Coordinates of C-alpha atoms in Angstrom, one line a residue:
M1 CA 22.7 48.7 23.8
T2 CA 24.7 47.3 21.0
G3 CA 21.8 46.7 18.7
R4 CA 22.7 43.1 18.2
P5 CA 19.9 40.4 18.5
V6 CA 19.7 38.7 21.8
P7 CA 20.1 34.9 21.5
A8 CA 17.2 32.7 22.7
A9 CA 17.6 31.2 26.1
V10 CA 18.4 27.5 26.0
S11 CA 16.0 25.3 27.9
P12 CA 18.0 23.1 30.3
G13 CA 15.4 20.4 30.0
H14 CA 16.6 19.6 26.5
G15 CA 20.2 19.1 27.6
G16 CA 21.3 22.4 26.1
L17 CA 21.1 20.9 22.6
D18 CA 21.6 23.3 19.7
G19 CA 19.7 23.1 16.5
A20 CA 22.3 21.1 14.6
T21 CA 22.7 18.5 17.3
A22 CA 18.9 18.2 17.6
R23 CA 18.7 17.7 13.9
R24 CA 21.3 15.0 13.8
R25 CA 19.6 13.1 16.6
Y26 CA 16.2 13.4 15.0
V27 CA 17.7 12.1 11.7
T28 CA 19.3 9.2 13.6
V29 CA 16.1 8.3 15.4
S30 CA 14.2 8.4 12.1
F31 CA 16.7 6.2 10.4
L32 CA 16.9 3.6 13.2
F33 CA 13.1 3.3 13.5
W34 CA 12.4 2.8 9.8
L35 CA 15.4 0.6 8.9
P36 CA 13.8 -2.6 10.3
I37 CA 10.5 -1.8 8.6
G38 CA 12.3 -1.4 5.3
M39 CA 13.9 -4.8 5.9
S40 CA 10.5 -6.4 6.1
I41 CA 9.0 -4.7 3.1
A42 CA 10.6 -6.7 0.3
T43 CA 9.7 -10.1 1.9
G44 CA 6.5 -9.3 3.8
V45 CA 3.9 -10.3 1.2
L46 CA 6.1 -13.1 -0.2
L47 CA 6.8 -14.5 3.3
F48 CA 3.1 -14.7 4.1
T49 CA 2.5 -16.4 0.7
E50 CA 5.2 -18.9 1.5
R51 CA 3.4 -19.6 4.8
G52 CA 0.4 -20.6 2.8
M53 CA -1.7 -17.4 3.1
G54 CA -3.8 -16.2 0.1
L55 CA -3.9 -12.6 -1.1
A56 CA -7.2 -11.9 0.7
A57 CA -5.7 -13.1 4.0
I58 CA -2.6 -11.0 3.4
A59 CA -4.7 -7.9 2.7
G60 CA -6.4 -8.7 6.0
F61 CA -3.1 -8.8 7.9
Y62 CA -2.2 -5.4 6.5
A63 CA -5.7 -4.2 7.4
V64 CA -5.1 -5.3 11.0
H65 CA -2.0 -3.1 11.0
S66 CA -3.7 -0.1 9.5
L67 CA -6.9 -0.3 11.7
T68 CA -4.9 -0.8 14.9
A69 CA -2.7 2.2 14.0
A70 CA -5.8 4.2 13.1
A71 CA -7.7 3.3 16.3
M72 CA -4.7 4.2 18.5
E73 CA -3.4 7.3 16.7
L74 CA -5.3 10.0 18.7
P75 CA -5.0 8.3 22.1
T76 CA -1.2 7.8 21.7
G77 CA -0.7 11.2 20.3
G78 CA -2.2 12.6 23.5
L79 CA -0.2 10.2 25.6
S80 CA 3.0 11.7 24.1
D81 CA 1.8 15.2 25.0
V82 CA 1.2 14.1 28.6
I83 CA 4.1 11.7 29.6
G84 CA 6.7 12.8 27.2
R85 CA 8.2 12.0 23.7
R86 CA 11.0 9.7 24.8
P87 CA 9.1 7.1 26.8
V88 CA 6.5 6.8 24.1
L89 CA 9.2 6.2 21.4
A90 CA 10.9 3.6 23.6
I91 CA 7.6 1.7 24.0
A92 CA 7.1 1.9 20.2
G93 CA 10.5 0.3 19.7
L94 CA 9.8 -2.5 22.2
L95 CA 6.4 -3.3 20.5
N96 CA 8.1 -3.4 17.1
L97 CA 10.8 -5.8 18.5
T98 CA 8.0 -8.1 19.6
A99 CA 6.1 -7.7 16.3
F100 CA 9.1 -8.6 14.1
T101 CA 9.8 -11.6 16.2
L102 CA 6.2 -12.9 15.8
I103 CA 6.2 -12.2 12.0
G104 CA 9.6 -13.9 11.5
L105 CA 8.7 -17.0 13.5
G106 CA 4.9 -17.2 13.1
A107 CA 3.5 -19.9 10.8
A108 CA -0.1 -19.5 12.0
G109 CA -2.4 -16.7 10.9
W110 CA -3.1 -15.6 14.4
A111 CA 0.6 -15.0 15.1
I112 CA 1.0 -13.0 12.0
A113 CA -2.1 -11.0 12.7
L114 CA -0.9 -10.3 16.3
G115 CA 2.5 -9.2 15.0
M116 CA 0.9 -6.9 12.5
G117 CA -1.4 -5.5 15.2
L118 CA 1.6 -4.7 17.5
M119 CA 3.4 -3.1 14.6
G120 CA 0.3 -0.9 14.0
L121 CA 0.3 0.1 17.6
A122 CA 4.0 0.9 17.4
R123 CA 3.3 3.0 14.3
A124 CA 0.6 4.9 16.1
L125 CA 3.0 5.6 19.1
S126 CA 5.8 6.8 16.8
S127 CA 3.9 9.0 14.4
G128 CA 4.4 12.2 16.3
P129 CA 6.8 12.1 19.2
A130 CA 10.1 12.2 17.4
E131 CA 9.1 15.2 15.2
A132 CA 7.5 16.9 18.2
W133 CA 10.7 16.4 20.2
Y134 CA 12.7 18.0 17.4
V135 CA 10.4 21.0 17.1
D136 CA 10.4 21.5 20.9
T137 CA 14.2 21.2 21.2
V138 CA 14.9 23.6 18.4
H139 CA 12.5 26.2 19.6
A140 CA 13.8 25.9 23.2
H141 CA 17.2 26.8 21.8
A142 CA 16.5 29.3 19.0
G143 CA 13.0 30.5 19.6
P144 CA 9.7 30.1 17.6
D145 CA 11.0 31.7 14.4
A146 CA 13.8 29.1 13.9
D147 CA 14.0 27.3 10.6
L148 CA 12.5 23.8 10.9
R149 CA 11.8 22.9 7.3
T150 CA 15.4 21.9 6.6
G151 CA 15.4 19.5 9.6
L152 CA 12.0 18.0 8.8
A153 CA 13.1 17.5 5.2
R154 CA 16.3 15.7 6.4
G155 CA 14.3 13.6 8.8
S156 CA 12.0 12.6 5.9
S157 CA 15.1 11.9 3.7
A158 CA 16.6 9.7 6.5
T159 CA 13.3 7.8 6.7
S160 CA 13.4 7.2 3.0
A161 CA 17.1 6.2 3.1
A162 CA 16.5 3.8 5.9
L163 CA 13.6 2.2 4.0
A164 CA 15.8 2.0 0.8
L165 CA 18.7 0.4 2.6
G166 CA 16.5 -1.9 4.6
T167 CA 14.6 -3.0 1.6
L168 CA 17.9 -3.9 -0.2
L169 CA 19.1 -5.8 2.8
G170 CA 15.7 -7.5 3.3
G171 CA 15.4 -8.5 -0.3
G172 CA 19.0 -9.5 -0.7
L173 CA 19.4 -11.8 2.3
P174 CA 17.0 -14.6 1.3
W175 CA 18.6 -14.5 -2.2
L176 CA 22.1 -14.8 -0.8
L177 CA 21.1 -17.6 1.5
G178 CA 19.7 -19.5 -1.5
L179 CA 23.0 -19.2 -3.4
A180 CA 25.0 -21.3 -0.9
P181 CA 24.3 -25.0 -1.2
G182 CA 22.4 -26.2 1.9
L183 CA 22.6 -22.8 3.7
G184 CA 19.0 -21.8 2.7
E185 CA 17.6 -25.0 4.1
W186 CA 19.6 -25.0 7.3
P187 CA 17.5 -22.5 9.3
A188 CA 14.3 -24.4 8.5
D189 CA 15.8 -27.8 9.3
T190 CA 17.2 -26.7 12.6
T191 CA 14.0 -24.8 13.7
G192 CA 11.4 -27.2 12.5
G193 CA 10.3 -24.8 9.7
L194 CA 9.9 -21.7 11.9
V195 CA 12.8 -19.9 10.3
I196 CA 13.0 -19.8 6.5
P197 CA 15.2 -17.6 4.3
L198 CA 12.3 -15.1 3.8
S199 CA 11.9 -14.7 7.6
V200 CA 15.5 -13.8 8.3
P201 CA 15.1 -10.0 7.5
A202 CA 12.2 -9.7 10.1
L203 CA 14.3 -11.4 12.8
L204 CA 17.3 -9.1 12.0
G205 CA 14.9 -6.2 12.2
A206 CA 14.0 -7.2 15.8
L207 CA 17.7 -6.8 16.7
V208 CA 17.8 -3.3 15.2
E209 CA 14.8 -2.3 17.2
G210 CA 16.7 -3.1 20.4
V211 CA 19.4 -0.6 19.2
F212 CA 16.7 2.0 18.5
V213 CA 15.3 1.7 22.1
L214 CA 18.7 2.2 23.6
Y215 CA 19.5 5.2 21.5
V216 CA 16.1 6.9 22.3
L217 CA 16.7 6.4 26.0
S218 CA 20.2 7.9 25.9
A219 CA 20.1 10.6 23.2
L220 CA 16.7 12.4 23.5
P221 CA 16.7 14.6 26.6
E222 CA 13.5 16.5 27.4
P223 CA 12.2 18.7 30.2
P224 CA 11.0 16.9 33.4
R225 CA 7.2 16.7 33.4
P226 CA 5.0 16.8 36.4
R227 CA 4.5 13.5 38.2
T228 CA 1.3 11.9 37.0
T229 CA -0.8 8.9 37.6
L230 CA -2.4 6.3 35.3
R231 CA -5.8 7.8 36.1
R232 CA -4.6 11.3 35.0
V233 CA -3.0 10.0 31.9
M234 CA -6.1 8.1 30.8
G235 CA -8.2 11.1 31.8
G236 CA -6.3 13.2 29.3
V237 CA -6.8 10.8 26.4
P238 CA -10.5 11.6 25.7
A239 CA -9.6 15.3 25.7
A240 CA -6.8 14.6 23.2
I241 CA -9.2 12.6 21.0
A242 CA -11.8 15.4 21.1
A243 CA -9.1 18.0 20.4
G244 CA -7.8 16.0 17.4
L245 CA -11.3 15.7 15.9
R246 CA -11.9 19.4 16.3
L247 CA -8.8 20.2 14.3
G248 CA -10.3 19.4 11.0
A249 CA -13.7 20.6 11.9
R250 CA -12.7 24.2 12.5
D251 CA -9.9 24.8 10.0
A252 CA -10.3 24.4 6.3
L253 CA -6.6 24.1 5.6
I254 CA -6.1 21.3 8.1
R255 CA -9.1 19.5 6.5
R256 CA -7.2 19.7 3.2
I257 CA -4.1 18.2 4.8
L258 CA -6.1 15.4 6.4
L259 CA -7.9 14.6 3.1
T260 CA -4.5 14.7 1.3
A261 CA -3.1 12.2 3.8
S262 CA -6.1 9.9 3.1
A263 CA -5.3 10.1 -0.6
A264 CA -1.7 9.1 0.1
G265 CA -3.0 6.2 2.1
A266 CA -4.9 4.9 -0.9
A267 CA -1.8 5.2 -3.1
L268 CA 0.5 3.4 -0.7
A269 CA -2.0 0.6 -0.1
A270 CA -2.1 -0.2 -3.8
V271 CA 1.7 0.1 -4.3
E272 CA 2.6 -2.0 -1.3
L273 CA 0.1 -4.8 -1.8
L274 CA 0.2 -5.2 -5.6
T275 CA 3.8 -4.5 -6.6
P276 CA 5.5 -7.6 -4.9
G277 CA 3.2 -10.0 -6.8
R278 CA 4.0 -8.3 -10.1
A279 CA 7.7 -8.6 -9.4
A280 CA 7.4 -12.3 -8.5
A281 CA 5.4 -12.9 -11.7
L282 CA 8.0 -11.2 -13.7
M283 CA 10.8 -13.3 -12.3
G284 CA 9.0 -16.6 -11.8
T285 CA 10.0 -17.4 -8.2
A286 CA 9.4 -15.8 -4.8
E287 CA 13.0 -15.3 -3.9
S288 CA 14.0 -13.7 -7.2
G289 CA 10.8 -11.6 -7.0
A290 CA 11.8 -10.5 -3.5
L291 CA 15.2 -9.4 -4.8
V292 CA 13.7 -7.5 -7.8
F293 CA 11.1 -5.9 -5.6
A294 CA 13.8 -4.9 -3.1
G295 CA 15.7 -3.1 -5.8
L296 CA 12.6 -1.4 -7.1
A297 CA 11.5 -0.4 -3.6
C298 CA 14.9 0.9 -2.8
A299 CA 14.7 3.1 -6.0
G300 CA 11.3 4.2 -4.9
F301 CA 12.5 5.3 -1.4
L302 CA 15.5 7.1 -2.9
C303 CA 13.0 8.9 -5.1
S304 CA 11.0 9.8 -2.0
A305 CA 14.2 11.0 -0.3
L306 CA 15.0 13.1 -3.4
G307 CA 11.5 14.5 -3.3
S308 CA 11.8 15.4 0.4
Q309 CA 15.1 17.2 -0.3
L310 CA 13.5 19.1 -3.2
A311 CA 10.4 20.1 -1.2
P312 CA 11.6 23.6 -0.3
L313 CA 12.7 24.2 -3.9
V314 CA 9.4 23.0 -5.2
A315 CA 7.6 25.4 -2.8
R316 CA 9.7 28.3 -4.0
F317 CA 9.3 27.4 -7.7
T318 CA 5.5 27.0 -7.5
G319 CA 4.9 30.0 -5.2
G320 CA 4.2 28.3 -1.8
S321 CA 3.6 25.1 0.1
E322 CA 0.0 24.8 -1.1
R323 CA 1.0 24.9 -4.8
A324 CA 3.9 22.5 -4.1
V325 CA 1.4 19.9 -2.7
L326 CA -0.8 20.3 -5.8
A327 CA 2.2 19.7 -8.2
S328 CA 3.5 16.8 -6.1
L329 CA 0.2 15.0 -6.0
G330 CA -0.1 15.5 -9.8
L331 CA 3.1 13.4 -10.1
V332 CA 1.7 10.7 -7.9
T333 CA -1.5 10.5 -10.0
L334 CA 0.6 10.2 -13.2
G335 CA 2.7 7.4 -11.7
L336 CA -0.3 5.4 -10.5
T337 CA -1.9 5.8 -13.9
L338 CA 1.2 4.4 -15.7
L339 CA 1.3 1.5 -13.3
G340 CA -2.3 0.7 -14.1
L341 CA -2.0 0.9 -17.8
T342 CA 0.9 -1.6 -17.9
T343 CA -0.6 -4.4 -15.9
H344 CA -1.5 -6.7 -18.8
T345 CA 2.0 -7.0 -20.4
M346 CA 5.5 -7.6 -19.3
S347 CA 7.3 -6.3 -22.4
P348 CA 10.5 -4.4 -21.9
L349 CA 8.7 -1.1 -22.8
A350 CA 5.8 -1.7 -20.4
T351 CA 8.2 -2.7 -17.6
T352 CA 10.2 0.5 -18.2
V353 CA 7.0 2.6 -18.1
A354 CA 5.8 0.8 -14.9
V355 CA 9.1 1.4 -13.2
T356 CA 9.0 5.0 -14.2
G357 CA 5.5 5.3 -12.7
Y358 CA 6.6 3.6 -9.5
G359 CA 9.4 6.2 -9.1
L360 CA 7.0 9.1 -9.8
V361 CA 4.6 7.9 -7.0
Y362 CA 7.4 8.1 -4.4
L363 CA 9.0 11.3 -5.8
G364 CA 5.6 13.0 -5.5
L365 CA 4.8 11.7 -2.1
G366 CA 8.3 12.7 -0.9
A367 CA 7.9 16.3 -2.1
A368 CA 4.4 16.7 -0.7
G369 CA 5.2 15.5 2.8
P370 CA 7.4 18.4 4.1
N371 CA 5.2 21.0 2.5
E372 CA 2.1 19.6 4.1
N373 CA 3.7 19.5 7.5
D374 CA 5.0 23.1 6.9
L375 CA 1.4 24.1 6.6
L376 CA 0.3 21.9 9.5
H377 CA 2.8 23.2 12.1
R378 CA 1.8 26.8 11.3
R379 CA -1.7 26.0 12.4
V380 CA -1.1 24.2 15.7
D381 CA 0.8 25.1 18.9
A382 CA 3.0 23.0 21.1
S383 CA 0.1 21.9 23.4
G384 CA -1.2 19.6 20.7
R385 CA 1.6 19.2 18.1
A386 CA 1.9 15.4 18.5
T387 CA -1.9 15.1 18.5
A388 CA -2.1 17.0 15.2
L389 CA 0.5 14.7 13.7
S390 CA -1.5 11.7 14.9
V391 CA -4.7 13.0 13.3
Q392 CA -2.8 13.2 10.0
S393 CA -1.5 9.7 10.4
L394 CA -4.9 8.5 11.4
S395 CA -6.4 9.8 8.1
L396 CA -3.7 7.9 6.1
Q397 CA -4.1 4.6 8.0
L398 CA -7.9 4.5 7.9
V399 CA -8.0 4.9 4.1
A400 CA -5.0 2.6 3.6
A401 CA -6.8 -0.2 5.4
G402 CA -9.9 0.2 3.3
A403 CA -8.0 0.6 0.1
G404 CA -5.9 -2.4 0.8
L405 CA -8.9 -4.6 1.4
G406 CA -10.5 -3.3 -1.7
A407 CA -7.4 -3.8 -3.9
G408 CA -7.1 -7.4 -2.5
A409 CA -10.7 -8.2 -3.4
L410 CA -10.7 -6.7 -6.9
P411 CA -9.7 -8.8 -9.9
P412 CA -6.1 -8.3 -11.0
G413 CA -5.6 -5.7 -13.6
P414 CA -5.6 -2.0 -14.0
L415 CA -8.7 -1.3 -12.0
P416 CA -7.1 -1.2 -8.5
W417 CA -4.3 1.1 -9.7
L418 CA -6.7 3.5 -11.5
L419 CA -9.0 3.7 -8.5
A420 CA -6.0 4.7 -6.4
A421 CA -5.0 7.3 -9.0
T422 CA -8.5 8.7 -8.9
A423 CA -8.3 9.1 -5.1
V424 CA -5.0 11.0 -5.4
L425 CA -6.3 13.2 -8.2
A426 CA -9.3 14.1 -5.9
G427 CA -6.8 15.0 -3.2
A428 CA -4.8 17.1 -5.6
L429 CA -7.8 19.1 -6.8
L430 CA -8.4 20.3 -3.2
W431 CA -5.3 22.5 -3.6
V432 CA -6.4 24.2 -6.8
R433 CA -7.7 27.2 -4.8
R434 CA -5.6 28.7 -2.1
A435 CA -6.9 28.4 1.5
A436 CA -8.0 31.6 3.2
P437 CA -5.2 32.9 5.4
A438 CA -5.5 32.8 9.1
P439 CA -5.0 36.0 11.2
P440 CA -1.3 36.9 11.0
H441 CA 0.9 36.2 14.0
H442 CA 3.5 38.8 15.1
G443 CA 7.0 38.3 13.7
P444 CA 8.4 36.9 10.5
S445 CA 8.6 33.2 9.8
A446 CA 11.8 31.3 9.0
T447 CA 11.0 31.7 5.3
G448 CA 10.4 35.4 5.5
G449 CA 6.6 35.4 5.2
P450 CA 4.0 36.1 7.9
V451 CA 3.2 33.3 10.3
A452 CA -0.4 32.2 10.7
A453 CA -1.8 32.3 14.2
P454 CA -1.6 28.8 15.6
V455 CA -4.7 26.9 16.4
P456 CA -4.6 25.2 19.8
A457 CA -5.3 21.6 19.4
G458 CA -7.4 21.5 22.6
P459 CA -7.2 21.4 26.4
L460 CA -4.2 19.2 26.6
H461 CA -1.4 21.6 27.6
D462 CA 2.3 21.4 27.1
T463 CA 3.8 20.3 30.4
A464 CA 7.3 21.5 29.6
P465 CA 8.8 24.4 31.6
E466 CA 7.8 27.8 30.3
E467 CA 10.0 29.0 27.5
T468 CA 11.2 32.5 26.8
H469 CA 9.2 32.6 23.5
P470 CA 5.5 31.9 22.7
H471 CA 4.6 28.4 21.5
A472 CA 3.7 29.5 17.9
R473 CA 6.1 27.2 16.1
P474 CA 6.2 27.5 12.4
T475 CA 7.9 24.9 10.2

């Protein structure tokens, strides 16, 4: 015996990918999926307004998105655990391709609502499989004590970078089309009004979704799963739903994570619905407002990316992931408060304060995310990892739908912003006291501390070949 550690066996079902390769592919998948969504952010509300829709109707469209995503989160999370991560991600890409086409071309309310519903379904399908594939692949190569926080942080940063770049492209394209004489009117003239400058980013996003589907099918190997039938798949969905609902019922820490995700949903609903109108009012026209909002949203997503990169440092500085979530949500609360207090004036000082508040919202959300998922992955095992992530996304989507409808119905002013700030503050207060630790699991974690015993998500078992290490997978 040499005394040297024995390397973990590599699972052939994952193509022999090492941790660095898996991380790069996870980052690429995250970037490609969110780039088209970023391209539609700057123009979404303004495009619907240009189509003749009022703010209440627009809030309804976003509610269709959120409620569809919420309704399908648990079933699709279980579907990923049954049939595999790769096919579910590919289906999500195809649904988004169809959704962006409908949104870019649809002039009727039903077409826009259908597109938003399909996008919500795609969101539900995509909320867990990519991250679950990354965790599975890294542990197949390096074992259950491998460091995952760095990869999750980089994936979150790639998502933010894609949203930032996409928002710049989406906001800049209509403005650039308007600069050239006659170029901005040419798409509408040749398509009978179906394609206008504000719809070009959504149509370009549909093309990017095609690239995403091809990359997923070619770059994400996973172990072969037992042959199954539609009846067996559908039979596993109720078990996945029940397992997901039990997660929060039997674990106080997971309840905190789910309630925190709900608070984040309230914050995002207010920011995404109300900020484009403030930008358009500041500039005077929809196209100029889209450009300004694109720049603002880009800065926000860069702040989110920075927050994600700083998440491990914040955890070390505050003494753990729980305290890091508390500090991060405090920043979000401050940012929303600043946005609410500056709604009645457009002076340079108030605008500067509002922009600062916008940045703080995304910086705090970016820092909170990896630390929340660090805690979540310590509590669940591989048999329900995607289901657990879907429950988390479900909490965000449900509250975002209700908060968006509420913000659209309330009179303009500070009230919608301050209500969102109150919701986030309530989420932050959940982390004032530390959660009781779970029974320790054998072996050190990637960060040097004890690993909590994972909570199985339910009867839905991992169908991958047996690995050489247990499925306790810390982040």
